[in-house]
PDB file of C-alpha atoms in Angstrom:
ATOM      1  CA  MET A   1    -110.301-127.157 -65.271  1.00 90.00           C
ATOM      2  CA  SER A   2    -110.902-123.155 -66.338  1.00 96.00           C
ATOM      3  CA  VAL A   3    -111.623-121.080 -63.426  1.00 97.00           C
ATOM      4  CA  PRO A   4    -115.112-120.361 -65.052  1.00 96.00           C
ATOM      5  CA  GLU A   5    -115.450-124.272 -64.506  1.00 96.00           C
ATOM      6  CA  ILE A   6    -114.346-124.144 -60.977  1.00 96.00           C
ATOM      7  CA  LEU A   7    -116.683-121.625 -60.186  1.00 97.00           C
ATOM      8  CA  ARG A   8    -119.770-123.040 -62.074  1.00 97.00           C
ATOM      9  CA  VAL A   9    -118.850-126.236 -59.882  1.00 96.00           C
ATOM     10  CA  MET A  10    -118.814-124.698 -56.934  1.00 96.00           C
ATOM     11  CA  ASN A  11    -121.624-122.628 -57.160  1.00 96.00           C
ATOM     12  CA  ASP A  12    -123.986-125.608 -58.230  1.00 95.00           C
ATOM     13  CA  GLU A  13    -122.942-127.243 -55.184  1.00 94.00           C
ATOM     14  CA  ASP A  14    -124.245-124.307 -53.174  1.00 95.00           C
ATOM     15  CA  ALA A  15    -127.152-124.255 -54.643  1.00 95.00           C
ATOM     16  CA  GLY A  16    -128.602-126.809 -52.653  1.00 95.00           C
ATOM     17  CA  VAL A  17    -127.676-125.661 -49.349  1.00 97.00           C
ATOM     18  CA  ALA A  18    -130.391-123.450 -48.824  1.00 97.00           C
ATOM     19  CA  ALA A  19    -132.997-126.459 -49.310  1.00 97.00           C
ATOM     20  CA  ALA A  20    -130.649-128.592 -47.144  1.00 98.00           C
ATOM     21  CA  VAL A  21    -131.311-125.910 -44.528  1.00 98.00           C
ATOM     22  CA  SER A  22    -135.069-125.912 -45.006  1.00 98.00           C
ATOM     23  CA  VAL A  23    -135.477-129.639 -43.913  1.00 98.00           C
ATOM     24  CA  ALA A  24    -134.159-128.557 -40.594  1.00 98.00           C
ATOM     25  CA  ILE A  25    -136.517-125.867 -39.685  1.00 98.00           C
ATOM     26  CA  PRO A  26    -138.949-127.744 -37.162  1.00 98.00           C
ATOM     27  CA  ASP A  27    -135.620-128.546 -35.372  1.00 99.00           C
ATOM     28  CA  ILE A  28    -134.700-124.568 -35.417  1.00 99.00           C
ATOM     29  CA  THR A  29    -137.801-123.724 -34.755  1.00 99.00           C
ATOM     30  CA  ARG A  30    -137.094-125.483 -31.430  1.00 99.00           C
ATOM     31  CA  ALA A  31    -133.662-124.330 -31.398  1.00 99.00           C
ATOM     32  CA  VAL A  32    -135.455-120.561 -31.475  1.00 99.00           C
ATOM     33  CA  ASP A  33    -137.943-121.370 -28.561  1.00 99.00           C
ATOM     34  CA  LEU A  34    -135.204-122.117 -26.066  1.00 99.00           C
ATOM     35  CA  ALA A  35    -133.085-118.901 -26.966  1.00 99.00           C
ATOM     36  CA  VAL A  36    -136.128-116.771 -26.297  1.00 98.00           C
ATOM     37  CA  ALA A  37    -136.957-118.524 -23.077  1.00 98.00           C
ATOM     38  CA  ALA A  38    -133.467-118.212 -22.412  1.00 99.00           C
ATOM     39  CA  LEU A  39    -133.091-114.527 -23.230  1.00 98.00           C
ATOM     40  CA  SER A  40    -136.837-113.808 -21.823  1.00 97.00           C
ATOM     41  CA  SER A  41    -135.604-114.862 -18.129  1.00 97.00           C
ATOM     42  CA  GLY A  42    -132.147-112.944 -18.305  1.00 97.00           C
ATOM     43  CA  GLY A  43    -130.055-115.483 -19.776  1.00 98.00           C
ATOM     44  CA  ARG A  44    -127.609-116.002 -22.708  1.00 99.00           C
ATOM     45  CA  LEU A  45    -127.137-117.469 -25.734  1.00 99.00           C
ATOM     46  CA  VAL A  46    -124.209-118.967 -25.949  1.00 99.00           C
ATOM     47  CA  TYR A  47    -122.669-120.301 -29.238  1.00 99.00           C
ATOM     48  CA  GLN A  48    -119.809-122.515 -28.871  1.00 99.00           C
ATOM     49  CA  GLY A  49    -117.569-124.434 -31.545  1.00 98.00           C
ATOM     50  CA  ALA A  50    -113.876-124.820 -32.925  1.00 96.00           C
ATOM     51  CA  GLY A  51    -112.306-123.616 -36.532  1.00 94.00           C
ATOM     52  CA  THR A  52    -114.321-122.197 -38.833  1.00 94.00           C
ATOM     53  CA  SER A  53    -117.615-123.240 -36.709  1.00 96.00           C
ATOM     54  CA  GLY A  54    -116.425-121.654 -33.617  1.00 97.00           C
ATOM     55  CA  ARG A  55    -115.919-118.459 -35.671  1.00 97.00           C
ATOM     56  CA  LEU A  56    -118.850-118.497 -37.208  1.00 98.00           C
ATOM     57  CA  GLY A  57    -120.606-118.395 -34.151  1.00 98.00           C
ATOM     58  CA  VAL A  58    -118.817-115.482 -32.713  1.00 98.00           C
ATOM     59  CA  LEU A  59    -119.349-113.765 -35.744  1.00 98.00           C
ATOM     60  CA  ASP A  60    -122.875-114.048 -34.995  1.00 98.00           C
ATOM     61  CA  ALA A  61    -122.827-112.823 -31.388  1.00 98.00           C
ATOM     62  CA  ALA A  62    -120.831-110.203 -32.296  1.00 97.00           C
ATOM     63  CA  GLU A  63    -123.170-108.939 -34.757  1.00 96.00           C
ATOM     64  CA  CYS A  64    -126.281-108.908 -32.328  1.00 97.00           C
ATOM     65  CA  PRO A  65    -125.441-105.450 -30.336  1.00 94.00           C
ATOM     66  CA  PRO A  66    -125.102-103.271 -33.368  1.00 92.00           C
ATOM     67  CA  THR A  67    -128.452-104.936 -35.328  1.00 93.00           C
ATOM     68  CA  PHE A  68    -130.430-105.697 -32.095  1.00 94.00           C
ATOM     69  CA  GLY A  69    -129.529-103.297 -29.743  1.00 92.00           C
ATOM     70  CA  THR A  70    -128.730-106.346 -27.027  1.00 95.00           C
ATOM     71  CA  ASP A  71    -126.103-106.037 -24.248  1.00 95.00           C
ATOM     72  CA  PRO A  72    -122.551-107.341 -25.755  1.00 96.00           C
ATOM     73  CA  ALA A  73    -123.098-110.120 -22.552  1.00 96.00           C
ATOM     74  CA  GLN A  74    -126.367-111.471 -23.821  1.00 98.00           C
ATOM     75  CA  VAL A  75    -124.893-113.476 -27.157  1.00 98.00           C
ATOM     76  CA  VAL A  76    -121.498-114.682 -26.433  1.00 98.00           C
ATOM     77  CA  GLY A  77    -119.455-116.842 -28.415  1.00 98.00           C
ATOM     78  CA  LEU A  78    -117.171-119.327 -27.057  1.00 98.00           C
ATOM     79  CA  LEU A  79    -114.223-120.413 -29.738  1.00 98.00           C
ATOM     80  CA  ALA A  80    -111.298-123.550 -29.146  1.00 96.00           C
ATOM     81  CA  GLY A  81    -108.113-121.849 -28.299  1.00 95.00           C
ATOM     82  CA  GLY A  82    -109.793-118.341 -27.519  1.00 93.00           C
ATOM     83  CA  PRO A  83    -109.627-114.906 -29.327  1.00 91.00           C
ATOM     84  CA  ASP A  84    -106.403-115.877 -31.042  1.00 90.00           C
ATOM     85  CA  ALA A  85    -108.152-118.785 -32.750  1.00 92.00           C
ATOM     86  CA  MET A  86    -110.103-116.212 -34.354  1.00 93.00           C
ATOM     87  CA  PHE A  87    -107.501-115.309 -36.865  1.00 91.00           C
ATOM     88  CA  ARG A  88    -104.887-118.370 -37.022  1.00 89.00           C
ATOM     89  CA  ALA A  89    -105.461-121.993 -36.010  1.00 83.00           C
ATOM     90  CA  VAL A  90    -104.765-123.286 -32.649  1.00 84.00           C
ATOM     91  CA  GLU A  91    -103.575-126.760 -32.582  1.00 78.00           C
ATOM     92  CA  GLY A  92    -105.024-129.516 -30.558  1.00 83.00           C
ATOM     93  CA  ALA A  93    -107.917-126.758 -29.070  1.00 87.00           C
ATOM     94  CA  GLU A  94    -110.455-128.881 -30.662  1.00 93.00           C
ATOM     95  CA  ASP A  95    -109.542-131.987 -29.165  1.00 93.00           C
ATOM     96  CA  SER A  96    -110.055-131.331 -25.155  1.00 94.00           C
ATOM     97  CA  ARG A  97    -113.487-131.743 -23.745  1.00 96.00           C
ATOM     98  CA  GLU A  98    -112.098-130.601 -20.492  1.00 96.00           C
ATOM     99  CA  LEU A  99    -111.085-127.336 -22.240  1.00 96.00           C
ATOM    100  CA  GLY A 100    -114.365-127.083 -23.562  1.00 97.00           C
ATOM    101  CA  ALA A 101    -116.469-127.676 -20.269  1.00 98.00           C
ATOM    102  CA  GLY A 102    -113.559-125.139 -18.709  1.00 97.00           C
ATOM    103  CA  ASP A 103    -114.774-122.649 -21.114  1.00 97.00           C
ATOM    104  CA  VAL A 104    -118.530-123.027 -20.310  1.00 97.00           C
ATOM    105  CA  HIS A 105    -117.720-122.760 -16.565  1.00 95.00           C
ATOM    106  CA  GLY A 106    -115.201-119.784 -17.062  1.00 96.00           C
ATOM    107  CA  ILE A 107    -118.273-117.376 -18.292  1.00 97.00           C
ATOM    108  CA  GLY A 108    -120.548-118.710 -15.381  1.00 97.00           C
ATOM    109  CA  LEU A 109    -122.926-120.167 -17.131  1.00 98.00           C
ATOM    110  CA  THR A 110    -126.180-120.999 -15.052  1.00 98.00           C
ATOM    111  CA  SER A 111    -129.393-122.618 -15.646  1.00 98.00           C
ATOM    112  CA  ARG A 112    -130.945-120.238 -17.553  1.00 98.00           C
ATOM    113  CA  ASP A 113    -128.461-119.994 -20.344  1.00 99.00           C
ATOM    114  CA  LEU A 114    -128.653-121.856 -23.696  1.00 99.00           C
ATOM    115  CA  VAL A 115    -125.882-123.212 -25.167  1.00 99.00           C
ATOM    116  CA  VAL A 116    -125.223-124.226 -28.960  1.00 99.00           C
ATOM    117  CA  GLY A 117    -122.601-126.301 -29.680  1.00 99.00           C
ATOM    118  CA  ILE A 118    -121.712-125.997 -33.516  1.00 99.00           C
ATOM    119  CA  ALA A 119    -119.696-128.610 -35.198  1.00 98.00           C
ATOM    120  CA  ALA A 120    -119.512-129.600 -38.669  1.00 96.00           C
ATOM    121  CA  SER A 121    -118.372-132.938 -38.368  1.00 95.00           C
ATOM    122  CA  GLY A 122    -120.737-133.629 -35.120  1.00 96.00           C
ATOM    123  CA  ARG A 123    -118.126-135.339 -33.076  1.00 96.00           C
ATOM    124  CA  THR A 124    -115.644-132.308 -32.078  1.00 97.00           C
ATOM    125  CA  PRO A 125    -114.814-133.273 -28.365  1.00 98.00           C
ATOM    126  CA  TYR A 126    -114.367-129.657 -27.234  1.00 98.00           C
ATOM    127  CA  VAL A 127    -117.906-128.984 -28.104  1.00 98.00           C
ATOM    128  CA  ILE A 128    -119.082-132.351 -26.840  1.00 98.00           C
ATOM    129  CA  GLY A 129    -117.715-131.525 -23.689  1.00 98.00           C
ATOM    130  CA  GLY A 130    -119.016-127.675 -23.446  1.00 98.00           C
ATOM    131  CA  LEU A 131    -122.835-129.607 -23.837  1.00 99.00           C
ATOM    132  CA  ASP A 132    -122.157-131.953 -21.294  1.00 98.00           C
ATOM    133  CA  ARG A 133    -121.201-128.984 -18.764  1.00 98.00           C
ATOM    134  CA  ALA A 134    -124.268-127.525 -19.711  1.00 98.00           C
ATOM    135  CA  ARG A 135    -126.306-130.040 -19.343  1.00 98.00           C
ATOM    136  CA  GLU A 136    -124.756-130.547 -15.740  1.00 98.00           C
ATOM    137  CA  ILE A 137    -125.503-126.915 -14.774  1.00 97.00           C
ATOM    138  CA  GLY A 138    -128.987-127.507 -16.286  1.00 98.00           C
ATOM    139  CA  ALA A 139    -128.489-124.935 -19.101  1.00 98.00           C
ATOM    140  CA  ALA A 140    -130.887-125.846 -22.330  1.00 99.00           C
ATOM    141  CA  THR A 141    -128.519-127.343 -24.981  1.00 99.00           C
ATOM    142  CA  VAL A 142    -128.606-127.511 -28.924  1.00 99.00           C
ATOM    143  CA  ALA A 143    -126.418-129.146 -31.129  1.00 99.00           C
ATOM    144  CA  LEU A 144    -125.636-127.751 -34.479  1.00 99.00           C
ATOM    145  CA  SER A 145    -124.224-130.479 -37.148  1.00 98.00           C
ATOM    146  CA  CYS A 146    -123.609-131.234 -40.641  1.00 97.00           C
ATOM    147  CA  SER A 147    -123.393-134.700 -40.290  1.00 93.00           C
ATOM    148  CA  PRO A 148    -126.681-137.091 -39.979  1.00 94.00           C
ATOM    149  CA  ASN A 149    -126.913-139.005 -36.954  1.00 96.00           C
ATOM    150  CA  ALA A 150    -123.738-136.465 -35.402  1.00 97.00           C
ATOM    151  CA  GLU A 151    -122.400-137.903 -32.281  1.00 98.00           C
ATOM    152  CA  ILE A 152    -123.324-134.427 -30.869  1.00 98.00           C
ATOM    153  CA  SER A 153    -126.605-134.873 -31.350  1.00 98.00           C
ATOM    154  CA  ALA A 154    -127.116-137.377 -28.399  1.00 98.00           C
ATOM    155  CA  HIS A 155    -125.370-134.678 -26.265  1.00 98.00           C
ATOM    156  CA  ALA A 156    -128.174-131.615 -26.549  1.00 99.00           C
ATOM    157  CA  ASP A 157    -131.842-131.533 -26.277  1.00 98.00           C
ATOM    158  CA  VAL A 158    -132.303-130.378 -29.483  1.00 99.00           C
ATOM    159  CA  ALA A 159    -130.554-131.576 -32.601  1.00 98.00           C
ATOM    160  CA  ILE A 160    -130.152-129.573 -35.820  1.00 99.00           C
ATOM    161  CA  GLU A 161    -128.341-131.626 -38.629  1.00 98.00           C
ATOM    162  CA  ILE A 162    -127.911-130.231 -42.436  1.00 98.00           C
ATOM    163  CA  ASP A 163    -127.118-132.800 -44.789  1.00 96.00           C
ATOM    164  CA  ASN A 164    -125.544-131.025 -47.619  1.00 95.00           C
ATOM    165  CA  GLY A 165    -123.785-134.312 -49.169  1.00 93.00           C
ATOM    166  CA  PRO A 166    -119.689-134.011 -49.915  1.00 92.00           C
ATOM    167  CA  GLU A 167    -117.689-130.975 -50.234  1.00 93.00           C
ATOM    168  CA  VAL A 168    -116.300-129.817 -53.464  1.00 91.00           C
ATOM    169  CA  LEU A 169    -112.924-130.024 -51.668  1.00 92.00           C
ATOM    170  CA  THR A 170    -113.256-133.060 -49.672  1.00 92.00           C
ATOM    171  CA  GLY A 171    -113.605-132.674 -45.999  1.00 89.00           C
ATOM    172  CA  SER A 172    -113.192-128.555 -46.368  1.00 91.00           C
ATOM    173  CA  THR A 173    -115.802-127.633 -44.159  1.00 91.00           C
ATOM    174  CA  ARG A 174    -115.636-124.242 -44.371  1.00 92.00           C
ATOM    175  CA  LEU A 175    -117.477-124.343 -47.638  1.00 94.00           C
ATOM    176  CA  LYS A 176    -121.135-126.216 -47.814  1.00 96.00           C
ATOM    177  CA  ALA A 177    -121.071-126.732 -43.954  1.00 96.00           C
ATOM    178  CA  GLY A 178    -119.930-123.256 -43.346  1.00 96.00           C
ATOM    179  CA  THR A 179    -122.632-121.822 -45.468  1.00 97.00           C
ATOM    180  CA  SER A 180    -125.183-123.812 -43.972  1.00 98.00           C
ATOM    181  CA  GLN A 181    -123.715-122.898 -40.126  1.00 98.00           C
ATOM    182  CA  LYS A 182    -124.140-119.218 -41.014  1.00 98.00           C
ATOM    183  CA  LEU A 183    -127.386-119.927 -42.519  1.00 98.00           C
ATOM    184  CA  VAL A 184    -128.553-121.426 -39.126  1.00 99.00           C
ATOM    185  CA  LEU A 185    -127.198-118.989 -37.276  1.00 99.00           C
ATOM    186  CA  ASN A 186    -128.401-116.185 -38.919  1.00 98.00           C
ATOM    187  CA  MET A 187    -132.499-118.048 -38.393  1.00 99.00           C
ATOM    188  CA  ILE A 188    -131.339-118.702 -34.528  1.00 99.00           C
ATOM    189  CA  SER A 189    -130.914-114.906 -33.562  1.00 98.00           C
ATOM    190  CA  THR A 190    -132.666-113.167 -36.134  1.00 98.00           C
ATOM    191  CA  ALA A 191    -136.243-114.911 -35.576  1.00 98.00           C
ATOM    192  CA  THR A 192    -135.517-114.788 -31.456  1.00 98.00           C
ATOM    193  CA  MET A 193    -135.016-110.740 -31.785  1.00 97.00           C
ATOM    194  CA  VAL A 194    -138.196-110.916 -33.559  1.00 97.00           C
ATOM    195  CA  ARG A 195    -139.807-113.127 -30.791  1.00 96.00           C
ATOM    196  CA  LEU A 196    -138.406-110.781 -28.343  1.00 96.00           C
ATOM    197  CA  GLY A 197    -139.819-107.197 -29.562  1.00 95.00           C
ATOM    198  CA  LYS A 198    -136.555-105.979 -31.246  1.00 95.00           C
ATOM    199  CA  VAL A 199    -137.814-105.530 -34.628  1.00 95.00           C
ATOM    200  CA  TYR A 200    -141.479-103.599 -35.922  1.00 94.00           C
ATOM    201  CA  GLY A 201    -142.358-104.964 -39.377  1.00 92.00           C
ATOM    202  CA  ASN A 202    -138.976-105.900 -41.329  1.00 94.00           C
ATOM    203  CA  LEU A 203    -137.160-103.033 -39.571  1.00 95.00           C
ATOM    204  CA  MET A 204    -134.380-102.946 -36.980  1.00 93.00           C
ATOM    205  CA  VAL A 205    -135.948-100.833 -34.487  1.00 94.00           C
ATOM    206  CA  ASP A 206    -133.161-101.360 -31.688  1.00 93.00           C
ATOM    207  CA  VAL A 207    -130.633-100.707 -33.861  1.00 90.00           C
ATOM    208  CA  ARG A 208    -127.509 -98.832 -32.325  1.00 87.00           C
ATOM    209  CA  PRO A 209    -126.651 -95.723 -34.328  1.00 89.00           C
ATOM    210  CA  SER A 210    -122.807 -95.992 -33.903  1.00 87.00           C
ATOM    211  CA  ASN A 211    -121.632 -94.575 -37.134  1.00 92.00           C
ATOM    212  CA  GLU A 212    -122.780 -92.355 -40.169  1.00 93.00           C
ATOM    213  CA  LYS A 213    -124.162 -95.382 -41.726  1.00 93.00           C
ATOM    214  CA  LEU A 214    -126.510 -96.531 -39.296  1.00 92.00           C
ATOM    215  CA  VAL A 215    -127.517 -92.961 -38.342  1.00 94.00           C
ATOM    216  CA  ALA A 216    -128.973 -92.865 -41.363  1.00 95.00           C
ATOM    217  CA  ARG A 217    -130.598 -96.145 -41.330  1.00 95.00           C
ATOM    218  CA  ALA A 218    -132.017 -94.940 -38.020  1.00 95.00           C
ATOM    219  CA  GLU A 219    -133.393 -92.030 -39.822  1.00 96.00           C
ATOM    220  CA  ARG A 220    -135.003 -94.096 -42.538  1.00 97.00           C
ATOM    221  CA  ILE A 221    -136.044 -96.918 -40.128  1.00 97.00           C
ATOM    222  CA  VAL A 222    -138.478 -94.087 -38.373  1.00 97.00           C
ATOM    223  CA  ARG A 223    -139.719 -92.264 -41.680  1.00 98.00           C
ATOM    224  CA  ALA A 224    -140.284 -96.006 -42.593  1.00 97.00           C
ATOM    225  CA  ALA A 225    -142.223 -97.104 -39.813  1.00 96.00           C
ATOM    226  CA  THR A 226    -144.234 -93.689 -39.129  1.00 97.00           C
ATOM    227  CA  ASP A 227    -144.279 -91.835 -42.932  1.00 96.00           C
ATOM    228  CA  CYS A 228    -142.695 -89.156 -41.331  1.00 97.00           C
ATOM    229  CA  ASP A 229    -140.376 -86.263 -42.979  1.00 96.00           C
ATOM    230  CA  LEU A 230    -136.829 -86.590 -42.602  1.00 96.00           C
ATOM    231  CA  GLU A 231    -136.844 -83.352 -40.038  1.00 97.00           C
ATOM    232  CA  THR A 232    -138.985 -84.545 -38.297  1.00 97.00           C
ATOM    233  CA  ALA A 233    -137.603 -88.200 -37.808  1.00 97.00           C
ATOM    234  CA  ARG A 234    -134.254 -86.631 -36.814  1.00 96.00           C
ATOM    235  CA  ARG A 235    -136.030 -84.082 -34.124  1.00 97.00           C
ATOM    236  CA  ALA A 236    -137.325 -87.676 -33.035  1.00 97.00           C
ATOM    237  CA  LEU A 237    -134.077 -89.504 -32.528  1.00 97.00           C
ATOM    238  CA  ALA A 238    -132.471 -86.448 -31.169  1.00 96.00           C
ATOM    239  CA  ALA A 239    -134.897 -86.989 -28.436  1.00 97.00           C
ATOM    240  CA  ALA A 240    -134.903 -90.362 -28.215  1.00 96.00           C
ATOM    241  CA  ASP A 241    -131.065 -90.396 -27.569  1.00 95.00           C
ATOM    242  CA  GLY A 242    -130.984 -91.851 -31.039  1.00 95.00           C
ATOM    243  CA  HIS A 243    -133.133 -94.622 -30.187  1.00 95.00           C
ATOM    244  CA  ALA A 244    -134.981 -95.525 -33.164  1.00 96.00           C
ATOM    245  CA  LYS A 245    -137.564 -97.441 -31.101  1.00 96.00           C
ATOM    246  CA  THR A 246    -138.612 -94.562 -28.862  1.00 97.00           C
ATOM    247  CA  ALA A 247    -138.421 -92.154 -31.680  1.00 97.00           C
ATOM    248  CA  ILE A 248    -141.160 -94.236 -33.335  1.00 97.00           C
ATOM    249  CA  VAL A 249    -143.728 -94.710 -30.637  1.00 97.00           C
ATOM    250  CA  ALA A 250    -143.213 -90.708 -29.982  1.00 97.00           C
ATOM    251  CA  VAL A 251    -144.039 -89.904 -33.341  1.00 97.00           C
ATOM    252  CA  LEU A 252    -146.749 -92.369 -34.308  1.00 96.00           C
ATOM    253  CA  CYS A 253    -148.781 -91.517 -31.042  1.00 96.00           C
ATOM    254  CA  ASP A 254    -147.475 -87.608 -30.614  1.00 95.00           C
ATOM    255  CA  ILE A 255    -146.055 -87.657 -27.394  1.00 95.00           C
ATOM    256  CA  ASP A 256    -142.580 -87.143 -25.849  1.00 96.00           C
ATOM    257  CA  ALA A 257    -139.480 -89.474 -25.927  1.00 96.00           C
ATOM    258  CA  GLN A 258    -139.695 -89.983 -22.154  1.00 97.00           C
ATOM    259  CA  THR A 259    -143.595 -91.162 -22.636  1.00 96.00           C
ATOM    260  CA  ALA A 260    -142.752 -93.445 -25.230  1.00 96.00           C
ATOM    261  CA  ARG A 261    -140.069 -94.755 -23.401  1.00 96.00           C
ATOM    262  CA  GLU A 262    -142.570 -95.782 -20.112  1.00 95.00           C
ATOM    263  CA  ARG A 263    -144.755 -96.865 -22.915  1.00 95.00           C
ATOM    264  CA  LEU A 264    -142.371 -99.058 -24.552  1.00 95.00           C
ATOM    265  CA  SER A 265    -141.273-100.628 -20.894  1.00 94.00           C
ATOM    266  CA  ALA A 266    -144.957-101.162 -20.243  1.00 93.00           C
ATOM    267  CA  GLY A 267    -145.370-103.133 -23.550  1.00 92.00           C
ATOM    268  CA  ALA A 268    -142.373-105.431 -22.764  1.00 92.00           C
ATOM    269  CA  GLY A 269    -140.354-103.551 -25.601  1.00 93.00           C
ATOM    270  CA  PHE A 270    -143.061-104.665 -28.384  1.00 95.00           C
ATOM    271  CA  VAL A 271    -143.683-101.596 -30.547  1.00 96.00           C
ATOM    272  CA  ARG A 272    -147.024-102.653 -31.554  1.00 94.00           C
ATOM    273  CA  ASP A 273    -148.030-102.866 -27.767  1.00 94.00           C
ATOM    274  CA  ALA A 274    -146.917 -99.650 -26.918  1.00 95.00           C
ATOM    275  CA  VAL A 275    -148.476 -97.507 -30.158  1.00 93.00           C
ATOM    276  CA  ARG A 276    -151.830 -99.144 -28.942  1.00 89.00           C
ATOM    277  CA  PRO A 277    -154.650 -96.897 -28.138  1.00 82.00           C
ATOM    278  CA  ARG A 278    -155.088 -96.221 -23.983  1.00 74.00           C
ATOM    279  CA  SER A 279    -158.030 -96.444 -22.724  1.00 63.00           C
TER     280      SER A 279
END
């Protein structure tokens, strides 16, 4: 096959991934409900997996603090073999239920937490061990796999099974399986943060402006939410210590940053509640 032919075959296979994910939206919804409940009660969203599956969980967890302003301890990724496995395969790590259970125990899991076990094959011992240990503790559990009637589904409160069909390279689950898992994790974390008030409209109002790009983004967010000019947005952000959500409430209500913070606290962090007229 020529290179364009190879790429066309891959692209054609990938085209069906989103449709396969859409079939699982009812189960993904249940997972989001569990995640919202966990984080609302002071618990954590914990992703656990091996290989590509585990790396995708770590990736989604790492993106939550800069995107949604979460504490790094609120969304956690556990990878079979530990941090070194992020960059190179750690042989045998995924084959141990004991290691999976130990990693969950090692982060001090409680009944307020949610564990999302991720395994493309649907039968990874490391993930099963983690899910079983989580259930013993009383934590909520979700199994995410790319295999119909997956073994791990029986070890969780909610089972998400994405049927992508065979990989273009037989058994290479970093391809369609990895793509579908990334889509599902995006959906779980994003929908959860929307439900927790981390988003206003389609704006990331809890973004942390930790570099020049994000500072400019925060300015655009404030302007988009309030229809103010750039100078007003910059002044509001400076007074709000860079927190876009606080700046938005301050501009919309014509109040100072401290009063805006108090309104947000009273509104559980939701901009729409903080800007409602006071009687």
